[in-house]
Coordinates of N, CA and C in Angstrom, one line a residue:
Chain Z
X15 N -18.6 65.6 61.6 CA -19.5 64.5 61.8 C -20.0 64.0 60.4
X16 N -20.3 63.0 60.4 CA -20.4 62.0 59.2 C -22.2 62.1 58.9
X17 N -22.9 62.8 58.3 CA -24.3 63.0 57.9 C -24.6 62.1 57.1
X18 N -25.7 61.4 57.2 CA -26.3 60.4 55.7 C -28.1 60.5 55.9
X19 N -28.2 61.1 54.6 CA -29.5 60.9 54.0 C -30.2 60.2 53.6
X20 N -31.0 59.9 53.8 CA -31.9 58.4 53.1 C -33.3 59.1 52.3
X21 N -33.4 58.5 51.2 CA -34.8 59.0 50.8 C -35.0 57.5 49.5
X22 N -36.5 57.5 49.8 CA -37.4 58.4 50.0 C -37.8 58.6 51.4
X23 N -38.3 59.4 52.4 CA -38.7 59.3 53.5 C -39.9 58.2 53.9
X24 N -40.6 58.2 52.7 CA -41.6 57.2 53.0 C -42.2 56.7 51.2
X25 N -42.8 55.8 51.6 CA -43.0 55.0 50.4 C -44.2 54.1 50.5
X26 N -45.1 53.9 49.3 CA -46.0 53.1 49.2 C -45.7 52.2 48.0
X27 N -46.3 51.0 48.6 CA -45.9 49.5 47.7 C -46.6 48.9 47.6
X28 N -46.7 48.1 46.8 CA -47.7 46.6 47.1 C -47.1 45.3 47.3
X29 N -47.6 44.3 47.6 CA -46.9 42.9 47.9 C -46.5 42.5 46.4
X30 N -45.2 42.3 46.7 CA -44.3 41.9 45.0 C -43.7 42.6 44.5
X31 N -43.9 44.1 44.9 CA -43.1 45.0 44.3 C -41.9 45.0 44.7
X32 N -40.8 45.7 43.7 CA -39.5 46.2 43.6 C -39.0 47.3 44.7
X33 N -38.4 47.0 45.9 CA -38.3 48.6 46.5 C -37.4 48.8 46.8
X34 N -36.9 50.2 46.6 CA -35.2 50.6 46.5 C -35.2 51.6 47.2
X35 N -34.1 51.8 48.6 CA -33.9 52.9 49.2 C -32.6 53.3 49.1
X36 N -32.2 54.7 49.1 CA -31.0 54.9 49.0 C -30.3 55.8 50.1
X37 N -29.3 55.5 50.5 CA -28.2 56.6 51.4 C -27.6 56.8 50.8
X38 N -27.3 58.3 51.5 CA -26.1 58.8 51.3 C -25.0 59.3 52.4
X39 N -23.8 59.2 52.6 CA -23.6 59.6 53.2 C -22.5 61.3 53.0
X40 N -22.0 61.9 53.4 CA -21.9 63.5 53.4 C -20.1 63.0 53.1
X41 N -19.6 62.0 53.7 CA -17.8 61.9 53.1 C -18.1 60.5 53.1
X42 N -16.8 59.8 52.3 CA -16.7 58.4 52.2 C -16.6 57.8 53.6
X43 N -17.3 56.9 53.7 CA -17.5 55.7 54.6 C -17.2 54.3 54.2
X44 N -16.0 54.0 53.1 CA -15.5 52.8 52.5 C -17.0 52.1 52.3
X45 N -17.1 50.5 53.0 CA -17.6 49.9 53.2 C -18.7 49.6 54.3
X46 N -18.6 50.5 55.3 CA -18.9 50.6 56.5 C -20.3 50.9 56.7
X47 N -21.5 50.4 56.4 CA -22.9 50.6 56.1 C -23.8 49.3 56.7
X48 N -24.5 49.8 57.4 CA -25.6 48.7 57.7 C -27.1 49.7 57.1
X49 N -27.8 48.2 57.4 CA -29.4 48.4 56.8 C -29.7 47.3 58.6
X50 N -30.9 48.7 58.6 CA -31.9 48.0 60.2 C -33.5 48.2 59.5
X51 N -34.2 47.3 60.2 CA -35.6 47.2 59.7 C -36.3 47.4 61.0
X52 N -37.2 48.2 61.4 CA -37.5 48.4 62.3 C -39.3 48.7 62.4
X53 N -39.5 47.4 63.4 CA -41.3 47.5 63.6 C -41.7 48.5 64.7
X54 N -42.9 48.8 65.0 CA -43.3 49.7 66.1 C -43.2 48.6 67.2
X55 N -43.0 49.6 68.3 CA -42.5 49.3 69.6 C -41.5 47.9 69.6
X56 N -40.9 48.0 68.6 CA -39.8 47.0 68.6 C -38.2 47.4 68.4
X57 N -37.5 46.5 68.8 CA -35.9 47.3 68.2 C -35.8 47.2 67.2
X58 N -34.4 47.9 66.6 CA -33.7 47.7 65.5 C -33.7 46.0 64.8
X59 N -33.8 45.6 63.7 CA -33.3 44.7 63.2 C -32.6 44.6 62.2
X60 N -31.2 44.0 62.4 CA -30.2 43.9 61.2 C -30.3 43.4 60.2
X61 N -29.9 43.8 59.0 CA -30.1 43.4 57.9 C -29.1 43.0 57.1
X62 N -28.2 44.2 57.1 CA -27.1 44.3 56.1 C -25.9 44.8 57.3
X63 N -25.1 44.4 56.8 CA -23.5 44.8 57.6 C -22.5 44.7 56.1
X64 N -21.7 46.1 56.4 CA -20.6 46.0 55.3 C -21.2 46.4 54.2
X65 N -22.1 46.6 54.0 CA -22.7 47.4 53.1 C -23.3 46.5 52.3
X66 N -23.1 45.3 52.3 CA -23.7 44.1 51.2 C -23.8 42.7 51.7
X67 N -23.4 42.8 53.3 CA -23.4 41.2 53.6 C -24.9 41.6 54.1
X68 N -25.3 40.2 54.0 CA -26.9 39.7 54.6 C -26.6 39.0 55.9
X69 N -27.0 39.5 56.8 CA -27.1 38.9 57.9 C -27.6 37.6 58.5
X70 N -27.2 37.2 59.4 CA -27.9 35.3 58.9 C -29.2 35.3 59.4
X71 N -30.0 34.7 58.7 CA -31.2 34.3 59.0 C -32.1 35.6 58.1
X72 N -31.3 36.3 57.9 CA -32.6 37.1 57.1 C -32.6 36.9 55.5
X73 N -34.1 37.3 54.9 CA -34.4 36.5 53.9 C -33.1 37.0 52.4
X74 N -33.5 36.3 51.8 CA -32.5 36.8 50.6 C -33.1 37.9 49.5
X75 N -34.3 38.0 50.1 CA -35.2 39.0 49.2 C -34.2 40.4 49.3
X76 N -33.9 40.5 50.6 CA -33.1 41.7 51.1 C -31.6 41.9 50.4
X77 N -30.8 42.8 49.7 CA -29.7 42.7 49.4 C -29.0 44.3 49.5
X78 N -27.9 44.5 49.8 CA -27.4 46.1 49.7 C -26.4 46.0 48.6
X79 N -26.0 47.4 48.3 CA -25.1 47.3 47.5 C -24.5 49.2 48.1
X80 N -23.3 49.4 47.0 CA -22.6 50.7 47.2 C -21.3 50.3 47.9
X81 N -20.7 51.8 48.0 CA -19.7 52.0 48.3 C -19.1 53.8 49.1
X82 N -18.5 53.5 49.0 CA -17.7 55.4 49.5 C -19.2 56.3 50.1
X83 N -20.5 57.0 49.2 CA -21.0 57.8 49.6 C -22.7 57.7 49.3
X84 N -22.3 56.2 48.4 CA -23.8 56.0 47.7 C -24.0 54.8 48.1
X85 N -25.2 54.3 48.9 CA -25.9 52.9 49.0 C -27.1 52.6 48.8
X86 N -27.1 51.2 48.3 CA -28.6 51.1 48.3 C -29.3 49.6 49.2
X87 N -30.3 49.9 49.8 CA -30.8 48.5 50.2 C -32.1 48.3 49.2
X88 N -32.2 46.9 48.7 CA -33.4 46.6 47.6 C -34.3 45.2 48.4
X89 N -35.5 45.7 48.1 CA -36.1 44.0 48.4 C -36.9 43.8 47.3
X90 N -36.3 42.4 46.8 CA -36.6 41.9 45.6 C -38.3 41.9 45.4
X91 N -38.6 41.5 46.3 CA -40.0 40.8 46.2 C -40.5 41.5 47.3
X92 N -41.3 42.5 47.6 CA -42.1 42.7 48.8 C -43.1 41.8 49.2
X93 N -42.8 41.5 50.9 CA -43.4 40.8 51.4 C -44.5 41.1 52.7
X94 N -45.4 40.8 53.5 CA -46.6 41.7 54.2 C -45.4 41.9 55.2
X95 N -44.6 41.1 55.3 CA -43.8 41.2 56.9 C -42.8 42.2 56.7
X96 N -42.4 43.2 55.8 CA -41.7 43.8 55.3 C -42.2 45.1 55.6
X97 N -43.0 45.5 56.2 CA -43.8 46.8 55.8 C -43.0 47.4 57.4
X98 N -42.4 47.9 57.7 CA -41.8 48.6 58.6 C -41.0 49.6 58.5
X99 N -40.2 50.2 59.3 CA -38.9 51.5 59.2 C -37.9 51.1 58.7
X100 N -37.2 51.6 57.5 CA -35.6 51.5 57.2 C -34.5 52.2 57.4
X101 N -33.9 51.8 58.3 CA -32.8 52.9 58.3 C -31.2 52.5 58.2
X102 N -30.9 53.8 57.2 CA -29.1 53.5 57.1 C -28.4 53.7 58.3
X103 N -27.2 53.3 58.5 CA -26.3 53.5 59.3 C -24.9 53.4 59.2
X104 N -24.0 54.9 59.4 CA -22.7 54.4 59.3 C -21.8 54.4 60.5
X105 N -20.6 52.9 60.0 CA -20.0 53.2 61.3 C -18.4 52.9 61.2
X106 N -18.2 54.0 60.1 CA -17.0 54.1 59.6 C -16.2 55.2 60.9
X107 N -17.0 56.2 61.3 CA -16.6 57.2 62.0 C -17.3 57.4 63.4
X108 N -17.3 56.9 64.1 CA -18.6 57.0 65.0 C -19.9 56.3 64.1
X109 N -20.9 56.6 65.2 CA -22.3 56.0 64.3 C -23.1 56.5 63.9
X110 N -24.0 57.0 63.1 CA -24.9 57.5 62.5 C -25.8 57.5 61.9
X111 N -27.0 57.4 61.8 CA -28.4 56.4 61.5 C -28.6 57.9 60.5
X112 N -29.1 57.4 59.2 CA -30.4 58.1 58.2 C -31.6 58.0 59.2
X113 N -32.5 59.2 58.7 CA -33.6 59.4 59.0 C -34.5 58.5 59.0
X114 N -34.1 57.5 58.4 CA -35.3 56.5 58.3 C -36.3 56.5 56.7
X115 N -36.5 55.2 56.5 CA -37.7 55.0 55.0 C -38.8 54.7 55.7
X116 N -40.0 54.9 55.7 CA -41.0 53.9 55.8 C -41.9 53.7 55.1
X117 N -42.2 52.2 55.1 CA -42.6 51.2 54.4 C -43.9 50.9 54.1
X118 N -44.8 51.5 53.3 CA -46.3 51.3 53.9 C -47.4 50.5 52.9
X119 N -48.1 50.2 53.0 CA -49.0 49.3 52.4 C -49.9 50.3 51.2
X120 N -50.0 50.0 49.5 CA -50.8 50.6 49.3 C -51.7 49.7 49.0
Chain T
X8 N -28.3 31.4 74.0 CA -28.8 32.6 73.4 C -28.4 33.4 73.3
X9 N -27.9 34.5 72.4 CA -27.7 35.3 72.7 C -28.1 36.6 72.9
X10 N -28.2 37.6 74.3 CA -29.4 38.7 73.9 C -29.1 39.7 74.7
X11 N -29.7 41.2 75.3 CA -29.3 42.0 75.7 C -30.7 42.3 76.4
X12 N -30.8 42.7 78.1 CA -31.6 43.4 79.1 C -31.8 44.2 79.3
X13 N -32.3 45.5 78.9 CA -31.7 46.5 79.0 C -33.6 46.9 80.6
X14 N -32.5 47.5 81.2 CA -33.8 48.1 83.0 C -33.1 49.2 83.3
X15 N -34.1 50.2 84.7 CA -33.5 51.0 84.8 C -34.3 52.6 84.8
X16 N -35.0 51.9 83.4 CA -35.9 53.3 82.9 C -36.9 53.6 83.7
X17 N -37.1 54.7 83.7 CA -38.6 55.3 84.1 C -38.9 56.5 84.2
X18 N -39.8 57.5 85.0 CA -40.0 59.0 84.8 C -38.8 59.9 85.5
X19 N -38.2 60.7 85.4 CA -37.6 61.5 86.4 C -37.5 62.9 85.9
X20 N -37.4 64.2 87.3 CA -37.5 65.2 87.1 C -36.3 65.6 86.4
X21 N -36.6 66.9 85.5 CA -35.4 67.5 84.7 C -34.4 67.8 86.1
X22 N -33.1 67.4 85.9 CA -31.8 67.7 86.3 C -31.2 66.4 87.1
X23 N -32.5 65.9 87.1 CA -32.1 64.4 88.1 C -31.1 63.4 87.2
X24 N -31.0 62.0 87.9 CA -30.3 61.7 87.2 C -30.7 59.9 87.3
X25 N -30.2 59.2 86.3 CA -30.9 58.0 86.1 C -29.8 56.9 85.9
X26 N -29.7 55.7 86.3 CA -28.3 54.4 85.6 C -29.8 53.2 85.0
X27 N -28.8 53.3 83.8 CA -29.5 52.1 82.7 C -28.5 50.9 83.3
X28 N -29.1 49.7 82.9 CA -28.4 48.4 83.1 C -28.7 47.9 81.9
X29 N -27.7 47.3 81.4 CA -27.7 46.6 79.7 C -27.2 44.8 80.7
X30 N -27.7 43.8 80.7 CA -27.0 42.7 81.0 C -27.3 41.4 79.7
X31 N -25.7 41.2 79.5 CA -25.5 40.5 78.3 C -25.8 39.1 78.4
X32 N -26.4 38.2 77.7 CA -26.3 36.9 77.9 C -25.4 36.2 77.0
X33 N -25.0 34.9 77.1 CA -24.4 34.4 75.7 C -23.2 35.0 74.8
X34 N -22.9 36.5 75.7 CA -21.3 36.3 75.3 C -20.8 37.4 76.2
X35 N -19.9 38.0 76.4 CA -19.4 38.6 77.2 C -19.2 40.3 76.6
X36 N -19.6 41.4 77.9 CA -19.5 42.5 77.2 C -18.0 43.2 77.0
X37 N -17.4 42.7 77.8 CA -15.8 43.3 77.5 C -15.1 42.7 76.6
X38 N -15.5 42.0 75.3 CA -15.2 41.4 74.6 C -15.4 42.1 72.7
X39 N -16.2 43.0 73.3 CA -16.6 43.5 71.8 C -16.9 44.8 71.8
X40 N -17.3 46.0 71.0 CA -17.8 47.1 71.4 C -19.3 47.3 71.9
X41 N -19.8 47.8 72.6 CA -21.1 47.8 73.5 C -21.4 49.3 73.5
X42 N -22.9 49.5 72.5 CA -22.8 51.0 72.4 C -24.7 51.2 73.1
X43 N -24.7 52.6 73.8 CA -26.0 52.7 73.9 C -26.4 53.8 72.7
X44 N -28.1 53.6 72.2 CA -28.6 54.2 71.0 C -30.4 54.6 71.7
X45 N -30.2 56.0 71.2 CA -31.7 55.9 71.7 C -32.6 56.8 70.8
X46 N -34.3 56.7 71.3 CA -35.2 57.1 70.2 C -36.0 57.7 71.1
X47 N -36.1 59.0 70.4 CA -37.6 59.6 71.3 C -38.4 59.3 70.2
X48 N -39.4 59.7 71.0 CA -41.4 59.4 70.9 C -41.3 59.7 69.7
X49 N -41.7 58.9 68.8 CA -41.5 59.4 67.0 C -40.9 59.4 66.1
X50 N -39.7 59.6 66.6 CA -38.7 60.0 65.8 C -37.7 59.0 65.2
X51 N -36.4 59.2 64.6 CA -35.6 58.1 64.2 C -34.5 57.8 65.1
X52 N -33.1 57.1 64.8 CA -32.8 56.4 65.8 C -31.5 57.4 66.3
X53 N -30.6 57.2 67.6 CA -29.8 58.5 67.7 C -28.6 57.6 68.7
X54 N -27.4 57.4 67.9 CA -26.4 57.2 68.5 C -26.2 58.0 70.0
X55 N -25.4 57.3 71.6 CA -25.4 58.3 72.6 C -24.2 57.5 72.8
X56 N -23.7 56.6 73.1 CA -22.3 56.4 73.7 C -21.9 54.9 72.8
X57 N -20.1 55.2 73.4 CA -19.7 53.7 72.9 C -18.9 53.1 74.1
X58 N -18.4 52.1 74.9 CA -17.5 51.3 74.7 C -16.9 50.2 74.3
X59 N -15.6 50.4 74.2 CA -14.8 49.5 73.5 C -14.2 48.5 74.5
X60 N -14.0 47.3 73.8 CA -13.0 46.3 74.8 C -12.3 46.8 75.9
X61 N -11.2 47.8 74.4 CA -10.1 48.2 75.3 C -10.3 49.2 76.5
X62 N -11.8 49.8 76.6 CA -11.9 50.4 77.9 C -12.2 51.6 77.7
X63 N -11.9 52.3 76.4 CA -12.0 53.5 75.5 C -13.8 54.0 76.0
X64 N -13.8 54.7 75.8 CA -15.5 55.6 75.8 C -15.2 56.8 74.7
X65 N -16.8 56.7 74.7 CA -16.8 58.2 73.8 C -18.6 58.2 73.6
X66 N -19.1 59.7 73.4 CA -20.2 59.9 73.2 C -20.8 60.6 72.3
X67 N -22.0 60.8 72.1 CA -22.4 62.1 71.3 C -22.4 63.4 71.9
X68 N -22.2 64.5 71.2 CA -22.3 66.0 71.9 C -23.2 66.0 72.7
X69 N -24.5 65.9 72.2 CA -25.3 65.8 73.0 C -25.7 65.2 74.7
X70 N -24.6 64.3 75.0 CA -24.5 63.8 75.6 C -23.4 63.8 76.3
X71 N -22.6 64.5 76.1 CA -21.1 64.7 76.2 C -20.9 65.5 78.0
X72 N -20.2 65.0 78.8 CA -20.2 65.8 80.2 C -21.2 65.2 81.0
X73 N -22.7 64.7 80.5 CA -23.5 65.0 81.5 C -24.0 62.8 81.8
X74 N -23.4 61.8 80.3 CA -23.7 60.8 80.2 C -22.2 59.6 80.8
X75 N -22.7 58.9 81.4 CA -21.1 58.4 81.6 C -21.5 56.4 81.5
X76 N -20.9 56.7 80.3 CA -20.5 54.4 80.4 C -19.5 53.8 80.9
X77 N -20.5 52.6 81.3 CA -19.1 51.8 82.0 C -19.9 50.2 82.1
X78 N -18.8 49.9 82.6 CA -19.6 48.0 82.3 C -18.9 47.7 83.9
X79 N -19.6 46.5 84.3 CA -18.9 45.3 85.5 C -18.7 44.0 85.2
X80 N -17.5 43.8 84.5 CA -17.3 42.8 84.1 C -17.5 41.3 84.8
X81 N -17.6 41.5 86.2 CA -18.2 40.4 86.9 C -19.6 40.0 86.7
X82 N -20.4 41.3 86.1 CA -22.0 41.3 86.4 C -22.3 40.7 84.6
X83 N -21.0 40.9 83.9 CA -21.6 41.0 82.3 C -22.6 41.9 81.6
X84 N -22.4 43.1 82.9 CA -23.6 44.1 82.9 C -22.8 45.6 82.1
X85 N -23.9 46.1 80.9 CA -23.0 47.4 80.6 C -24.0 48.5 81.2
X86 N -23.4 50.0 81.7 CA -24.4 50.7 82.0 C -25.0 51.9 81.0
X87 N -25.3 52.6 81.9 CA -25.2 54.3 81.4 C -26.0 55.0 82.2
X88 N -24.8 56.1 82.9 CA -25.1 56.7 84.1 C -25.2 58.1 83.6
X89 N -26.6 58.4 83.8 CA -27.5 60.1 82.8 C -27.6 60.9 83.8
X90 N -26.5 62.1 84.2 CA -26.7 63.0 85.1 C -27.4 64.3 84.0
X91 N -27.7 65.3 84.9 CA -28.5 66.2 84.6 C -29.5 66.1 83.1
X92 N -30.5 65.2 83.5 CA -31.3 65.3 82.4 C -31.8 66.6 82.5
X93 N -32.5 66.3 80.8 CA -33.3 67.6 80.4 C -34.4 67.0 79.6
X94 N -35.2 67.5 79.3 CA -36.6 66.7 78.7 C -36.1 66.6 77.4
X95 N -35.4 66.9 76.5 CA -34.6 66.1 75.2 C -34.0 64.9 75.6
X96 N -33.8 64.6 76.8 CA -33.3 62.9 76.9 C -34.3 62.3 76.6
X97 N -35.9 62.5 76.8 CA -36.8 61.3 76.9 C -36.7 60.4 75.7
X98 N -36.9 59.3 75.8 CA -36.5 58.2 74.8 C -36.5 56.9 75.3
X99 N -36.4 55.9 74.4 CA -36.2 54.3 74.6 C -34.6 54.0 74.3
X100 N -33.7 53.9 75.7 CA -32.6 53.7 74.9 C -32.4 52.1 75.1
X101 N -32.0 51.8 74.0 CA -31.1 50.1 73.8 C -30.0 50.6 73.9
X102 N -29.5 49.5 74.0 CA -27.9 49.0 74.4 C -27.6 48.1 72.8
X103 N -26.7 48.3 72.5 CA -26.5 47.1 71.3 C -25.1 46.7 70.9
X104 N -24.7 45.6 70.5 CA -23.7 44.7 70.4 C -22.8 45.0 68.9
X105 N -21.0 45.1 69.1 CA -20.5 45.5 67.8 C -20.6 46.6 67.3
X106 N -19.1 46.9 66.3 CA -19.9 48.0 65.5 C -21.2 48.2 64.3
X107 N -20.9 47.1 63.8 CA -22.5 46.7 63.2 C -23.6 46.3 64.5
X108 N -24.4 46.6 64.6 CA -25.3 46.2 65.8 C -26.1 45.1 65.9
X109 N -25.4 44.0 66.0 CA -26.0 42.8 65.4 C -27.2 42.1 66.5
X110 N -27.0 42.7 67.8 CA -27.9 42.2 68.9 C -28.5 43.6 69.4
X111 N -29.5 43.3 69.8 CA -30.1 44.5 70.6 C -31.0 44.3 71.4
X112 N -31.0 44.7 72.5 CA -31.9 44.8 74.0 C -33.3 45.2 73.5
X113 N -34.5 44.8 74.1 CA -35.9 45.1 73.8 C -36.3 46.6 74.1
X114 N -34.7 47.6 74.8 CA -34.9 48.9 75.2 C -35.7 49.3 76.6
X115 N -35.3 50.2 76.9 CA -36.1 50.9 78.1 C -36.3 52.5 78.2
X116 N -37.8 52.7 78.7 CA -38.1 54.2 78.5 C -37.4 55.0 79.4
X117 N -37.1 56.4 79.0 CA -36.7 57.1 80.2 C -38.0 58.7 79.9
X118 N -38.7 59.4 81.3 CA -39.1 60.4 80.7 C -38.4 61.2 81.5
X119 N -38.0 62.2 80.8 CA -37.6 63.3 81.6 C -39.1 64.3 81.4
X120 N -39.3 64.9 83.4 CA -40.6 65.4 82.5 C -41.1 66.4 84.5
X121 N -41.2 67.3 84.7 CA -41.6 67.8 85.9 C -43.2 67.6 86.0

């Protein structure tokens, strides 16, 4: 089974800041990487597909990058609506979600 | 629109057994992969089954023997039929679209719980 790590597990920001999370995953997964953003008592929301496409309609602040076993999702500019769960996912091999970032207000 | 229903949930005793309904709007489920994903109370998120167009299934271990998917292509409905729970099923499972998960159901609780 295809393991991926995400850290930091949790994180504090302010509005405008730089924030970078990273996966990993345990063997290569090509391209095969999404980014979900996730509020309380809400679903999953897509972000990233393919490790670097932006999904439509979401902001451009959001971007991924990586490859094989290293990714990253960055948001350029922190925004209030931004403060929720991040989680990787691969689905090179079956599917597999990181533990999750979250997002919190300092 | 496009979007996903997911009903079905609610409390049941350990060993019983429960069917989710996932009902698709706006595109068709036999047309794409159609996987259920679920979260207990807290926690992060936990792949449980997939189908594929071609009819294919497959699950997580954990789930393996006791979970069974299937769709009615007349209903546009996907399921997931949970025999012998055990109180590690409790969770909100969605149903979600693709292998990227590009759509997803508002979810539904299940507790497993005497």
């Amino acid at each position: 089974d295809v393991q991926m790590t995400q850290s930091p597990p949790a994180l504090s920001a302010s509005v405008g800041d730089r924030v970078t999370i990273t996966c990993r995953a345990s063997e290569s997964i090509g391209p095969w990487l999404a980014w979900y953003q996730q509020k309380p008592g809400k679903a999953p929301k897509l972000l990233i597909h393919q490790a670097s496409n932006l999904e439509s309609g979401v902001p451009s602040r959001f971007s991924g990058s990586g490859s094989g076993t290293e990714f990253t999702l960055t948001i350029s500019s922190l925004q209030p609506d931004d403060y929720a769960v991040y989680y990787c996912q691969q689905y090179n091999n079956f599917w597999t979600f990181g533990q999750g970032t979250k997002v919190e207000i300092k | 629109e496009v979007q996903l229903v997911e009903t079905g949930g609610g409390l049941i005793q350990p060993g019983g057994s429960l069917r989710l309904s996932c009902e698709a709007f706006g595109f068709r489920v036999d047309s794409t992969y159609m996987s259920w994903v679920r979260q207990a109370p807290g926690k992060g998120l936990e792949w449980v089954s997939v189908l594929y167009a071609t009819g294919n299934t497959y699950y997580a271990d954990p789930v393996k023997g006791r979970f069974t998917i299937s769709r009615d292509d007349s209903k546009n409905t996907l399921y997931l039929q949970m025999d012998s729970l055990r109180a590690d099923d409790t969770a909100v499972y969605f149903c979600a679209r693709q292998m990227h998960m590009d759509v997803w159901g508002h979810g539904t609780a299940v507790t497993v719980s005497s």
